[in-house]
PDB file of C-alpha atoms in Angstrom:
ATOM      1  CA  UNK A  22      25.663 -39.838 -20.071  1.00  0.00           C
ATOM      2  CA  UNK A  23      24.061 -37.824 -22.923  1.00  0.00           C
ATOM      3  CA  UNK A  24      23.013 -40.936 -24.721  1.00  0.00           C
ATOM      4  CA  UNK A  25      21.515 -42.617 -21.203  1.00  0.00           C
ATOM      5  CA  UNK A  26      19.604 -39.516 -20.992  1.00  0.00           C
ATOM      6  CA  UNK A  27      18.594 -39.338 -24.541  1.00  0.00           C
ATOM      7  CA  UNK A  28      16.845 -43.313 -24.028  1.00  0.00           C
ATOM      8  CA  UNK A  29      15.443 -41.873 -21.033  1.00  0.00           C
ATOM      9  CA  UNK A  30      13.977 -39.429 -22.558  1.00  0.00           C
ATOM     10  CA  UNK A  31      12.637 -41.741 -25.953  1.00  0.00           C
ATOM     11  CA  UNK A  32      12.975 -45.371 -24.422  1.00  0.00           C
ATOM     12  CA  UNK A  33      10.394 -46.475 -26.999  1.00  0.00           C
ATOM     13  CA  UNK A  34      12.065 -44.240 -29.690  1.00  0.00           C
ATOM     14  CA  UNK A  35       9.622 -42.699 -31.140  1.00  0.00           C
ATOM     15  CA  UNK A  36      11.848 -40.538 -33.292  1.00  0.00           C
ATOM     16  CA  UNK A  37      12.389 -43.241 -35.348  1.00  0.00           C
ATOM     17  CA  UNK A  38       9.313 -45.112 -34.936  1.00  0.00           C
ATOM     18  CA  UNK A  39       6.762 -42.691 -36.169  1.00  0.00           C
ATOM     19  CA  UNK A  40       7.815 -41.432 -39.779  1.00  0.00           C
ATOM     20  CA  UNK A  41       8.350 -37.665 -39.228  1.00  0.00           C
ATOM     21  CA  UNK A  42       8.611 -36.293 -42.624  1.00  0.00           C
ATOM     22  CA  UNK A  43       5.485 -38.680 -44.318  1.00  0.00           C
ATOM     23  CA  UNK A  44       3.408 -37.897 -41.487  1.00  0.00           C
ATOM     24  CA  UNK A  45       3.911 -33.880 -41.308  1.00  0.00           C
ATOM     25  CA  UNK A  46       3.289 -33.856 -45.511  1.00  0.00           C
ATOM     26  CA  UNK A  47       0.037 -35.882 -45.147  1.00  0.00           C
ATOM     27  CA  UNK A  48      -1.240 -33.962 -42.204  1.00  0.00           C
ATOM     28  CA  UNK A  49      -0.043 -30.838 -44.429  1.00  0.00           C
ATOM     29  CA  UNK A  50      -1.661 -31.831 -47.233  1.00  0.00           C
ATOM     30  CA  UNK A  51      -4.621 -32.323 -45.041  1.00  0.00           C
ATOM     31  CA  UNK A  52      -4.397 -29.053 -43.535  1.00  0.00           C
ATOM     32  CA  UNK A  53      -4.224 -27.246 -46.813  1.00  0.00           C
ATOM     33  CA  UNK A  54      -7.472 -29.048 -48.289  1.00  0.00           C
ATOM     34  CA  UNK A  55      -9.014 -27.901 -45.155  1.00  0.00           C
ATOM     35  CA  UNK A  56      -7.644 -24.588 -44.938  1.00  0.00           C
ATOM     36  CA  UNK A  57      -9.186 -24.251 -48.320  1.00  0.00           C
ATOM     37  CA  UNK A  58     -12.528 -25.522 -47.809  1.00  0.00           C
ATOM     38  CA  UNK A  59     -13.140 -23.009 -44.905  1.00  0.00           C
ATOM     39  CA  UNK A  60     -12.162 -20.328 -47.233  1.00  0.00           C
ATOM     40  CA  UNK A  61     -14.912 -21.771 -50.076  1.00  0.00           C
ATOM     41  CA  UNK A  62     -17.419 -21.857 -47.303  1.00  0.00           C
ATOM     42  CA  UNK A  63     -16.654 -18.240 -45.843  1.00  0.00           C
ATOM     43  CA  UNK A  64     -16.941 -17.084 -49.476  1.00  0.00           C
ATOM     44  CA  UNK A  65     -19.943 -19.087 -50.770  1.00  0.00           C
ATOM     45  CA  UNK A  66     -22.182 -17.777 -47.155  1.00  0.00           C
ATOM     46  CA  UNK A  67     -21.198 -14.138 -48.220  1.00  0.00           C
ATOM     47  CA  UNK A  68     -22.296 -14.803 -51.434  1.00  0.00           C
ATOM     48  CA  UNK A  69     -25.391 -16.151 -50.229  1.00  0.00           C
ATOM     49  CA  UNK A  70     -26.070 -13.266 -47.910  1.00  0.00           C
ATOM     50  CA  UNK A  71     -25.371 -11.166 -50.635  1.00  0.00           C
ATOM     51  CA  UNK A  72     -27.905 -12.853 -53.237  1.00  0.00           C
ATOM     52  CA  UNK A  73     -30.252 -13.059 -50.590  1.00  0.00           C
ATOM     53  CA  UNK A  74     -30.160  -9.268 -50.153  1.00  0.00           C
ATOM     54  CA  UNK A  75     -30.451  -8.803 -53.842  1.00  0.00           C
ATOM     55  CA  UNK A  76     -33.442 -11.333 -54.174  1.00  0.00           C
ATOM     56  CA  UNK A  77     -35.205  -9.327 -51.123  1.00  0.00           C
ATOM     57  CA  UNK A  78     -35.406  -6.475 -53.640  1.00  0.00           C
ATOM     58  CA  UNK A  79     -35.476  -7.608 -57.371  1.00  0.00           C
ATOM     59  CA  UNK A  80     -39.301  -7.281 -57.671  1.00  0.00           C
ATOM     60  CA  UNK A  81     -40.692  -4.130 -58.778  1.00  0.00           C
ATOM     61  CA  UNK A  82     -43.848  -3.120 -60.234  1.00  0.00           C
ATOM     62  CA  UNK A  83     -44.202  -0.657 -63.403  1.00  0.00           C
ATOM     63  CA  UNK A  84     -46.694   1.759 -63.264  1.00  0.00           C
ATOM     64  CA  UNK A  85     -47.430   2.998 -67.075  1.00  0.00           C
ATOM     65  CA  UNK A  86     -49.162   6.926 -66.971  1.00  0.00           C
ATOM     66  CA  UNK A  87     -47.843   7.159 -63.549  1.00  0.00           C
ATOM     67  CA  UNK A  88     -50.380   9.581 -62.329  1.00  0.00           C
ATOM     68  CA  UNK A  89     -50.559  10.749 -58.546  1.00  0.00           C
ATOM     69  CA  UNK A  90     -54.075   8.834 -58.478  1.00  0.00           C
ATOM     70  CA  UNK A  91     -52.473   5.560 -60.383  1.00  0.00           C
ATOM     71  CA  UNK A  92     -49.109   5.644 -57.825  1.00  0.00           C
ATOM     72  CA  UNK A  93     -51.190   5.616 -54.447  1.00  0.00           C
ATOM     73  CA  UNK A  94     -53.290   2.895 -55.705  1.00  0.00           C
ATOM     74  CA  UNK A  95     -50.868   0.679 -56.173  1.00  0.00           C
ATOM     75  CA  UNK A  96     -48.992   1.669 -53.127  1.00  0.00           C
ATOM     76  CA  UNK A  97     -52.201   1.218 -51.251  1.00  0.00           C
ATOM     77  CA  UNK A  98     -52.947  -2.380 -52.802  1.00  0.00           C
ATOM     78  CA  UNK A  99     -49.122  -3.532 -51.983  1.00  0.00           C
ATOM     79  CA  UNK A 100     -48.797  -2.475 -48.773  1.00  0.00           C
ATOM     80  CA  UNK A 101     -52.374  -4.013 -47.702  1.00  0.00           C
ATOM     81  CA  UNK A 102     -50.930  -7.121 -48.549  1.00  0.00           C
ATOM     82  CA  UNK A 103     -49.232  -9.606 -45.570  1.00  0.00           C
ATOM     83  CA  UNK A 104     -46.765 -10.799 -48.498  1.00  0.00           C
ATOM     84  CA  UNK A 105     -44.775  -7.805 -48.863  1.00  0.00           C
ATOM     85  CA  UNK A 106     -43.076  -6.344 -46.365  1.00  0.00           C
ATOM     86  CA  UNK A 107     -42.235  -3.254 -47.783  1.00  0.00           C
ATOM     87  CA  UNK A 108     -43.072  -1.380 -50.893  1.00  0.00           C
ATOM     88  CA  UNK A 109     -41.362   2.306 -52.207  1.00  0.00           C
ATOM     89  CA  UNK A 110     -41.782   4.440 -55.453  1.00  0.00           C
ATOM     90  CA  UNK A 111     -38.442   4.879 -57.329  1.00  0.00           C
ATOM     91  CA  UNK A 112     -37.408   8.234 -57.087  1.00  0.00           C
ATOM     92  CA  UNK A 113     -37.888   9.487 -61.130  1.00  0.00           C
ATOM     93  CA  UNK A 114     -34.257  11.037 -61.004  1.00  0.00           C
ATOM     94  CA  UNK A 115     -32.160   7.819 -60.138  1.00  0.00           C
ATOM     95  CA  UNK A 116     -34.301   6.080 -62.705  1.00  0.00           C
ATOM     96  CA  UNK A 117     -33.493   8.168 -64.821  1.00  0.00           C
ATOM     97  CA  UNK A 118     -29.776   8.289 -64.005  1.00  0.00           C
ATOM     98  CA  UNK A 119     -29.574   4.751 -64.208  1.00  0.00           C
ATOM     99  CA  UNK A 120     -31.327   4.598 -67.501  1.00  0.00           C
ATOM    100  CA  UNK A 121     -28.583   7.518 -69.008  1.00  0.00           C
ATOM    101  CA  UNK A 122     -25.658   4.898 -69.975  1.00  0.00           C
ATOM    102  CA  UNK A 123     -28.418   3.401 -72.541  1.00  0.00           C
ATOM    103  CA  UNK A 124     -30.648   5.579 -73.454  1.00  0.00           C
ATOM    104  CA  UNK A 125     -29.275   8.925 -73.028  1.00  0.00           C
ATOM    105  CA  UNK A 126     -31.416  12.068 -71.731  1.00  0.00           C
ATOM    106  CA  UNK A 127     -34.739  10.423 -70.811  1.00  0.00           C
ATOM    107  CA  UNK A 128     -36.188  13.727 -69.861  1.00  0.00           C
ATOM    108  CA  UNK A 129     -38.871  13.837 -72.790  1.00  0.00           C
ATOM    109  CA  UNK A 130     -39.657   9.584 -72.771  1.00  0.00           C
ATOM    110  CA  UNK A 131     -42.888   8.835 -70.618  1.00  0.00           C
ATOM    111  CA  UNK A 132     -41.040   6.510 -68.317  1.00  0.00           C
ATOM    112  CA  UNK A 133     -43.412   4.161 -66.084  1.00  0.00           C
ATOM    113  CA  UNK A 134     -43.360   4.856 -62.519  1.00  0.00           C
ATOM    114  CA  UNK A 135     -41.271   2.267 -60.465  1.00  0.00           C
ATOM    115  CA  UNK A 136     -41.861   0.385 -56.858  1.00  0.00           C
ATOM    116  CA  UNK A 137     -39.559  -1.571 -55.229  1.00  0.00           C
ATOM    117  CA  UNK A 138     -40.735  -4.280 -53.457  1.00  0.00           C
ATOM    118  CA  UNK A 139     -39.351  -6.151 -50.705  1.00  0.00           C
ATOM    119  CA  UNK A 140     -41.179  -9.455 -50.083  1.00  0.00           C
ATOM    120  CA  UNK A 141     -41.689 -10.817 -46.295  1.00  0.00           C
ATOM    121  CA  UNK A 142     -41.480 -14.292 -48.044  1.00  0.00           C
ATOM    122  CA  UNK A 143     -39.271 -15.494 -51.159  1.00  0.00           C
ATOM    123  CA  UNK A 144     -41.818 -18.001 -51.765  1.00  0.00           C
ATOM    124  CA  UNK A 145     -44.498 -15.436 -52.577  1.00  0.00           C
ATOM    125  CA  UNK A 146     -45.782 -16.205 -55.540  1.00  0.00           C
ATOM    126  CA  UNK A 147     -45.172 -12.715 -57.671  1.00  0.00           C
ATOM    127  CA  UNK A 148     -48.106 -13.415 -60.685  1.00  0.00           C
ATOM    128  CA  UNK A 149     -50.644 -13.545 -57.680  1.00  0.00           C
ATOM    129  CA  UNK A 150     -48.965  -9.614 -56.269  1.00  0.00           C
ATOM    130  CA  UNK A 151     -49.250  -8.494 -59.964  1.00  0.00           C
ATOM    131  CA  UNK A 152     -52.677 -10.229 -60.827  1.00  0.00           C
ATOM    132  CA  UNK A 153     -53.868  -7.770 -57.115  1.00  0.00           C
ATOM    133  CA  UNK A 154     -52.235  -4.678 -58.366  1.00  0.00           C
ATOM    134  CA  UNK A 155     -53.507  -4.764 -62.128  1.00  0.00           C
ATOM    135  CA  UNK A 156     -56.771  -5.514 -60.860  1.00  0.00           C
ATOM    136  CA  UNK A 157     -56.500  -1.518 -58.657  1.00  0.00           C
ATOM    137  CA  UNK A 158     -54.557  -0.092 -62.126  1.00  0.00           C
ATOM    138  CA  UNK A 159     -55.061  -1.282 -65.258  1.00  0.00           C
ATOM    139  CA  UNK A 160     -51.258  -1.883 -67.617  1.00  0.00           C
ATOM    140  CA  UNK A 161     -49.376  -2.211 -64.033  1.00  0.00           C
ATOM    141  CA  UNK A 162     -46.824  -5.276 -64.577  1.00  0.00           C
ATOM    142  CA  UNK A 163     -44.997  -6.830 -62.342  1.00  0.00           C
ATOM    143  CA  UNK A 164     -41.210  -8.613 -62.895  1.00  0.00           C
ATOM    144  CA  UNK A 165     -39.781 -10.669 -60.266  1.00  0.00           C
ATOM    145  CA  UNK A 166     -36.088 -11.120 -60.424  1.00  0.00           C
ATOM    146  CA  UNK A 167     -35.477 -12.223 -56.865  1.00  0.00           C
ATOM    147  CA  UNK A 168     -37.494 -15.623 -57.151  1.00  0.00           C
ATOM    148  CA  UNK A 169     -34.298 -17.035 -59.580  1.00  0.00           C
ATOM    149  CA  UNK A 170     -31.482 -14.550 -57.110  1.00  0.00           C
ATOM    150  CA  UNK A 171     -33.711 -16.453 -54.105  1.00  0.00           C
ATOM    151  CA  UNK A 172     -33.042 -19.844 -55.421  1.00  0.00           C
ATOM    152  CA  UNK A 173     -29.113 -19.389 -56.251  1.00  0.00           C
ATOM    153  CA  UNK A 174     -28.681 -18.078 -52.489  1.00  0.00           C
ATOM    154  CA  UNK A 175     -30.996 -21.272 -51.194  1.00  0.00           C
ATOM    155  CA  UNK A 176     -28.346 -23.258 -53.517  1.00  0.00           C
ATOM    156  CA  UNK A 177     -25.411 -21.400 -52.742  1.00  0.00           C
ATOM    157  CA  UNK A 178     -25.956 -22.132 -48.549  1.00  0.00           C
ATOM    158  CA  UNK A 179     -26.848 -25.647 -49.371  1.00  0.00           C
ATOM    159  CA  UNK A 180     -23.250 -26.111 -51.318  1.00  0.00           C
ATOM    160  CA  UNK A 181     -21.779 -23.742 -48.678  1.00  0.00           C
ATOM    161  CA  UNK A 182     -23.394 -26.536 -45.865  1.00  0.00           C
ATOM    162  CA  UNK A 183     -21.666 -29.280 -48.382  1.00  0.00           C
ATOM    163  CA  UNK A 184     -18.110 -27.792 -47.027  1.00  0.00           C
ATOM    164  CA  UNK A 185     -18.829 -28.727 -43.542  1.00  0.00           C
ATOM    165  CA  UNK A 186     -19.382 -32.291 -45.106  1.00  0.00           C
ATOM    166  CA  UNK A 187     -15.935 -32.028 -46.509  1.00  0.00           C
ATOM    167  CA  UNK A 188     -14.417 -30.691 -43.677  1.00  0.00           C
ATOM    168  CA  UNK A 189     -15.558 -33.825 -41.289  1.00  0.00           C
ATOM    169  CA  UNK A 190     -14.395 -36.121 -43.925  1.00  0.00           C
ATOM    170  CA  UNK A 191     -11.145 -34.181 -44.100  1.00  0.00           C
ATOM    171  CA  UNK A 192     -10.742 -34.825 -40.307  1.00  0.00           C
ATOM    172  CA  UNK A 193     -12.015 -38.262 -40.622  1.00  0.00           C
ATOM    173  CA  UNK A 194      -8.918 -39.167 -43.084  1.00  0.00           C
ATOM    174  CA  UNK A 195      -6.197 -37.260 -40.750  1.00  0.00           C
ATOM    175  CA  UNK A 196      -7.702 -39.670 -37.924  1.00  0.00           C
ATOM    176  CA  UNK A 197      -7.380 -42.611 -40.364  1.00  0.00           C
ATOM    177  CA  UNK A 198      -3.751 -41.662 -41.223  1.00  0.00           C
ATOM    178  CA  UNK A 199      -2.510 -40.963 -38.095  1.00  0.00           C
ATOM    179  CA  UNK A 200      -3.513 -44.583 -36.653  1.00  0.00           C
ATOM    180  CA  UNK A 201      -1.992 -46.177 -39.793  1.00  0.00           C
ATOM    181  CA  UNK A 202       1.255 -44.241 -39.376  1.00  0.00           C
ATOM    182  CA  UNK A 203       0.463 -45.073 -34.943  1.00  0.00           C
ATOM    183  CA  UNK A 204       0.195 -49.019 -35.803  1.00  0.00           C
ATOM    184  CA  UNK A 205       3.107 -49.027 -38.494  1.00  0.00           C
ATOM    185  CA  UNK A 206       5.550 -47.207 -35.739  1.00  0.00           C
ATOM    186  CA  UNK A 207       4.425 -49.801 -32.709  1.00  0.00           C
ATOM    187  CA  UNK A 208       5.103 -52.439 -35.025  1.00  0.00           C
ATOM    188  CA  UNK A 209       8.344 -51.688 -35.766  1.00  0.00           C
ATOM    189  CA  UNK A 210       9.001 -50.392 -32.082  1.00  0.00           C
ATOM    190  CA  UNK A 211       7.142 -53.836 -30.614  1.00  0.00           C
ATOM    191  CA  UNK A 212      10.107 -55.366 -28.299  1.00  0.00           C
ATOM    192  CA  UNK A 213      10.803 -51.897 -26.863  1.00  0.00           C
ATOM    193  CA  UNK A 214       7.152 -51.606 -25.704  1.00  0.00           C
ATOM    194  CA  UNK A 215       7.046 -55.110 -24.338  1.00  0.00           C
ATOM    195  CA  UNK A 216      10.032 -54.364 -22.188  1.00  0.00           C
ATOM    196  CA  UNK A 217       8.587 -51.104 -20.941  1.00  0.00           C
ATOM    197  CA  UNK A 218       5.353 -52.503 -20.524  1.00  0.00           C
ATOM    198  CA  UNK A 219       6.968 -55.962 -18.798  1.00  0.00           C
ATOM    199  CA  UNK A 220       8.868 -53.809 -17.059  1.00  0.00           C
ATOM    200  CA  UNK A 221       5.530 -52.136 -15.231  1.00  0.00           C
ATOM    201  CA  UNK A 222       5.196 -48.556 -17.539  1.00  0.00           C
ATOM    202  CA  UNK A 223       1.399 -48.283 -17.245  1.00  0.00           C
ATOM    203  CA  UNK A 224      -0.997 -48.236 -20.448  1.00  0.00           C
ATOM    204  CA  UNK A 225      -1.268 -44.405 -20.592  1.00  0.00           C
ATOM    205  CA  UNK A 226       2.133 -43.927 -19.905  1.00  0.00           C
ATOM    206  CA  UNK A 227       3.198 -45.451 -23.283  1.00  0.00           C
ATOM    207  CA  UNK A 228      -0.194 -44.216 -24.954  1.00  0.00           C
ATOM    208  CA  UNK A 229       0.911 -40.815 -23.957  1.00  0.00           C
ATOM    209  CA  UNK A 230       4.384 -40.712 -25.705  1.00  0.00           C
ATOM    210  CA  UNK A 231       3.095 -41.693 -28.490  1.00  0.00           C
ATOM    211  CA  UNK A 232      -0.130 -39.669 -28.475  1.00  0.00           C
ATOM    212  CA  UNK A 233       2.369 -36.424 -28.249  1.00  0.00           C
ATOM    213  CA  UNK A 234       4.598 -37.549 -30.702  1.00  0.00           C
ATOM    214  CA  UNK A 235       1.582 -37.770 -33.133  1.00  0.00           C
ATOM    215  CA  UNK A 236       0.110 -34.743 -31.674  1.00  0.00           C
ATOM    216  CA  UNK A 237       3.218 -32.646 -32.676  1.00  0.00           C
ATOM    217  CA  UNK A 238       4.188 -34.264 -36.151  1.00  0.00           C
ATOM    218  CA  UNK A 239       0.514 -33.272 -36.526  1.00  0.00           C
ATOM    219  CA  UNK A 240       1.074 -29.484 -35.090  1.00  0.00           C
ATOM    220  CA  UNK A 241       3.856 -29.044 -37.379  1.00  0.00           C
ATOM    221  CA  UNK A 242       1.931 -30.638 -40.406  1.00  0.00           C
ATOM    222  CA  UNK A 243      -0.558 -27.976 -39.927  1.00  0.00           C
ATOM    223  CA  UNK A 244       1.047 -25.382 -39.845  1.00  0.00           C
ATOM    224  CA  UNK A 245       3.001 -25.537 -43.016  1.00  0.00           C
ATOM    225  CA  UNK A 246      -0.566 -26.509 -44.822  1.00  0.00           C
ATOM    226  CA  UNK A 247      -1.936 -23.376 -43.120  1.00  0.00           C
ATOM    227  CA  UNK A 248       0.913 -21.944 -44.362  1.00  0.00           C
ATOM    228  CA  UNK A 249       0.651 -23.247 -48.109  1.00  0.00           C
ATOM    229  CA  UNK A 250      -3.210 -22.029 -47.920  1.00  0.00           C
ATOM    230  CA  UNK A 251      -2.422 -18.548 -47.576  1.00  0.00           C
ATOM    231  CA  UNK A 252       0.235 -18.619 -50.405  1.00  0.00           C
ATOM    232  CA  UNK A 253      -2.884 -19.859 -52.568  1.00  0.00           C
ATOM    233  CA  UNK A 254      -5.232 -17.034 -51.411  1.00  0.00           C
ATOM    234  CA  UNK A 255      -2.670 -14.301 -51.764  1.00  0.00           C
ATOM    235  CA  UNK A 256      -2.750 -15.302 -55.131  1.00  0.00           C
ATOM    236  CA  UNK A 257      -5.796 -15.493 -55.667  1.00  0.00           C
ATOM    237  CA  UNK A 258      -6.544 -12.197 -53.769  1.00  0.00           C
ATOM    238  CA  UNK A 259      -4.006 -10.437 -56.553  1.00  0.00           C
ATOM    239  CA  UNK A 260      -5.430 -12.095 -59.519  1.00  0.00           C
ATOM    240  CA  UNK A 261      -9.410 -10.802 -58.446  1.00  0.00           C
ATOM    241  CA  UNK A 262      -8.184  -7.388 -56.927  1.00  0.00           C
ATOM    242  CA  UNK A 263      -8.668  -5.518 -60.719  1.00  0.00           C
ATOM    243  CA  UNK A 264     -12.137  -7.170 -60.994  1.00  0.00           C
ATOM    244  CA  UNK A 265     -12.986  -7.150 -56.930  1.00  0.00           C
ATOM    245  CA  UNK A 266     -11.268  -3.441 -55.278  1.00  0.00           C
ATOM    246  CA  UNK A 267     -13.143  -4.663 -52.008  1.00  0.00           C
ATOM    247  CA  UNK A 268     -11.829  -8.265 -51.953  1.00  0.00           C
ATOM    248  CA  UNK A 269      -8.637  -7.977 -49.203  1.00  0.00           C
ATOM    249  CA  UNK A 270      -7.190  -9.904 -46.232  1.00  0.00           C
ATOM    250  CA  UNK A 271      -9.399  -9.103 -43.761  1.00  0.00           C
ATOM    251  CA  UNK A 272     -12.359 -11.344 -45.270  1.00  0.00           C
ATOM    252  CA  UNK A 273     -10.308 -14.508 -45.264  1.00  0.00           C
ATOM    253  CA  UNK A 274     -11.694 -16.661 -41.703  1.00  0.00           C
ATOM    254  CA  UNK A 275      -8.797 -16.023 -39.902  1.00  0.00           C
ATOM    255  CA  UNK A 276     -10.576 -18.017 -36.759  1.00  0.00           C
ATOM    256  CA  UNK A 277     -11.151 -21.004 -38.461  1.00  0.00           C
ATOM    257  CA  UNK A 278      -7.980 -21.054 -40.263  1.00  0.00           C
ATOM    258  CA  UNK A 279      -6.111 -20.404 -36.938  1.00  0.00           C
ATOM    259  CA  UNK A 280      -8.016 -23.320 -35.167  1.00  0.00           C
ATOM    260  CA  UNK A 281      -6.838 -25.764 -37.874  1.00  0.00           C
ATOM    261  CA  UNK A 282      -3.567 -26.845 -36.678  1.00  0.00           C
ATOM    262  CA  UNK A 283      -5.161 -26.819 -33.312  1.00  0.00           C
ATOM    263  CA  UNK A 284      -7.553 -29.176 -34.267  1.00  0.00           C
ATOM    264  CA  UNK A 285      -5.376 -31.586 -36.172  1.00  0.00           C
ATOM    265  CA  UNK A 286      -2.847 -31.472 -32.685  1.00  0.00           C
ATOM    266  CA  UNK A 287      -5.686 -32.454 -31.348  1.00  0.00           C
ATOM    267  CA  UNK A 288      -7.706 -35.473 -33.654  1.00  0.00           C
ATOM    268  CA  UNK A 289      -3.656 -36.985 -33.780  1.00  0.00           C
ATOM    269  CA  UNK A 290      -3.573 -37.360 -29.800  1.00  0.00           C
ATOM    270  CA  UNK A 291      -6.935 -38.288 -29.528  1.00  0.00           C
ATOM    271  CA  UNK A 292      -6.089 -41.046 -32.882  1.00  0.00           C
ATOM    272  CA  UNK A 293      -3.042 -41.588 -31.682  1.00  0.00           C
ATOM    273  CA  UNK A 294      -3.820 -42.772 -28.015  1.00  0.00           C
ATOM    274  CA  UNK A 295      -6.744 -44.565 -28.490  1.00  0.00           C
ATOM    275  CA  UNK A 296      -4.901 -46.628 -31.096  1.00  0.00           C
ATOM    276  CA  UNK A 297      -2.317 -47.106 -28.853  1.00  0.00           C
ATOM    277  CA  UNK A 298      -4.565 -48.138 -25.810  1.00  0.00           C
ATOM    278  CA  UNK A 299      -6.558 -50.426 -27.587  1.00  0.00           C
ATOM    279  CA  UNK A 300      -3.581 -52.430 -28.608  1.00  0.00           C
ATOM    280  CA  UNK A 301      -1.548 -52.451 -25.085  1.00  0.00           C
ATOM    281  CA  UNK A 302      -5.463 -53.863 -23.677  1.00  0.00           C
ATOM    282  CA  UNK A 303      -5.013 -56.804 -26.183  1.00  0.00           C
ATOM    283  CA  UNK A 304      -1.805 -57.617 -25.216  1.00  0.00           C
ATOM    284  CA  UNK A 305      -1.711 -61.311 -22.746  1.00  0.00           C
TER     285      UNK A 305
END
């Protein structure tokens, strides 16, 4: 009785048909590279965002003989201009507490006053600001960090928009693999589903078992790469925790990580059953 029940339950036997343990490691391994890549891209936007914050304030112009008279001048010619979006003088005591680790007590040094600029547009050309504000006050200069901190951000999101690249190619491959293992286990399986199918089990019937078999090989397989993934950034988290205090758990994408076994559940029954169907339809 237990064995009728047990070919009722896997007539085609599947168990045996579809390679468990080859399947679940590819799918794994599958998982982990993906796992991984959302990770890189979580980490490579923040980094962006952060650059991108850092460009939106690394110009600053130096006012030498920083005079009353001199300071408004410049403030008046920066914020007439549609460029910059907004323009402050540098409080004298934080420049000169961030000058103290070099240069000691700056309290007797003519310093230049300082403004902080933040520009409404990256792509401002900063020699054209400076060229306006040396014009109102003579010796003003102008540096402009943020156009090179601009440009790594603009590269950083374009690498970060790379990942997503990976990530549908990583999906791609799991399809690929999961039809491969789909055609290798019907082939083997063949008589058994030409007697069920002879025998008047419909097309999605048969697609179905198979499509779930895939679909929880597949679950399985990504969980343990999930799992394998957060082995990696534990380690990874302890090893930058000295250099990064800030770095913990709760910035990994937990979301996207969670929806990863999810997903590959889902691209094997989707693989999985159209392979099958396709090949039942050719049948005479």
């Amino acid at each position: 009785m237990r064995h009728e029940a047990s070919g009722r339950g896997d007539p085609i036997g599947l168990r045996h048909a579809l390679a468990d343990r080859l399947l679940i490691a590819l799918i794994a391994a599958m998982a982990l590279l993906a796992a991984l890549t959302v990770g890189l891209h979580q980490g490579v936007a923040r980094l962006a965002d952060r650059w991108q914050e850092g460009a939106n304030a690394a110009v600053v112009v130096q006012i030498p003989n920083p005079t009353q008279a001199r300071m408004d001048a410049a403030l008046a010619v920066l914020r007439g201009l549609p460029e910059i979006r907004e323009a402050q003088v540098v409080d004298p005591l934080r420049m000169a507490e961030l000058l103290r680790p070099w240069l000691g007590d700056v309290t007797g040094l003519p310093l230049p006053g300082v403004i902080e600029l933040r520009l409404a547009d990256l792509g401002t050309d900063p020699v054209l600001i400076g060229d306006r504000v040396a014009e109102a006050v003579p010796g003003a200069v102008t540096e402009a960090h943020g156009i090179f901190v601009g440009r790594l951000a603009a590269l950083a999101r374009a690498f970060s928009a790379t990942t997503l690249a990976v990530l549908a190619l990583v999906g791609f491959i799991s399809a690929a693999m999961v039809i491969i293992a789909v055609r290798a286990g019907i082939a083997a399986r063949r008589d058994a589903v030409m007697v069920l199918h002879m025998l008047g089990a419909t097309d999605r019937d048969i697609a179905g078992r198979f499509a779930l078999r895939a679909a929880w090989l597949a679950a399985l397989g990504g969980a343990l790469g999930i799992a394998a993934a957060l082995a990696i950034f534990w380690a990874v988290l302890l090893f930058a925790r000295p250099f990064l205090p800030d770095l913990g758990w709760q910035l990994l994408p937990w979301p996207g990580l969670a929806a990863i076994p999810l997903l590959a559940m889902l691209i094997a029954w989707g693989a999985a059953r159209a392979s099958i169907l396709v090949w039942l339809r050719r049948l005479p």
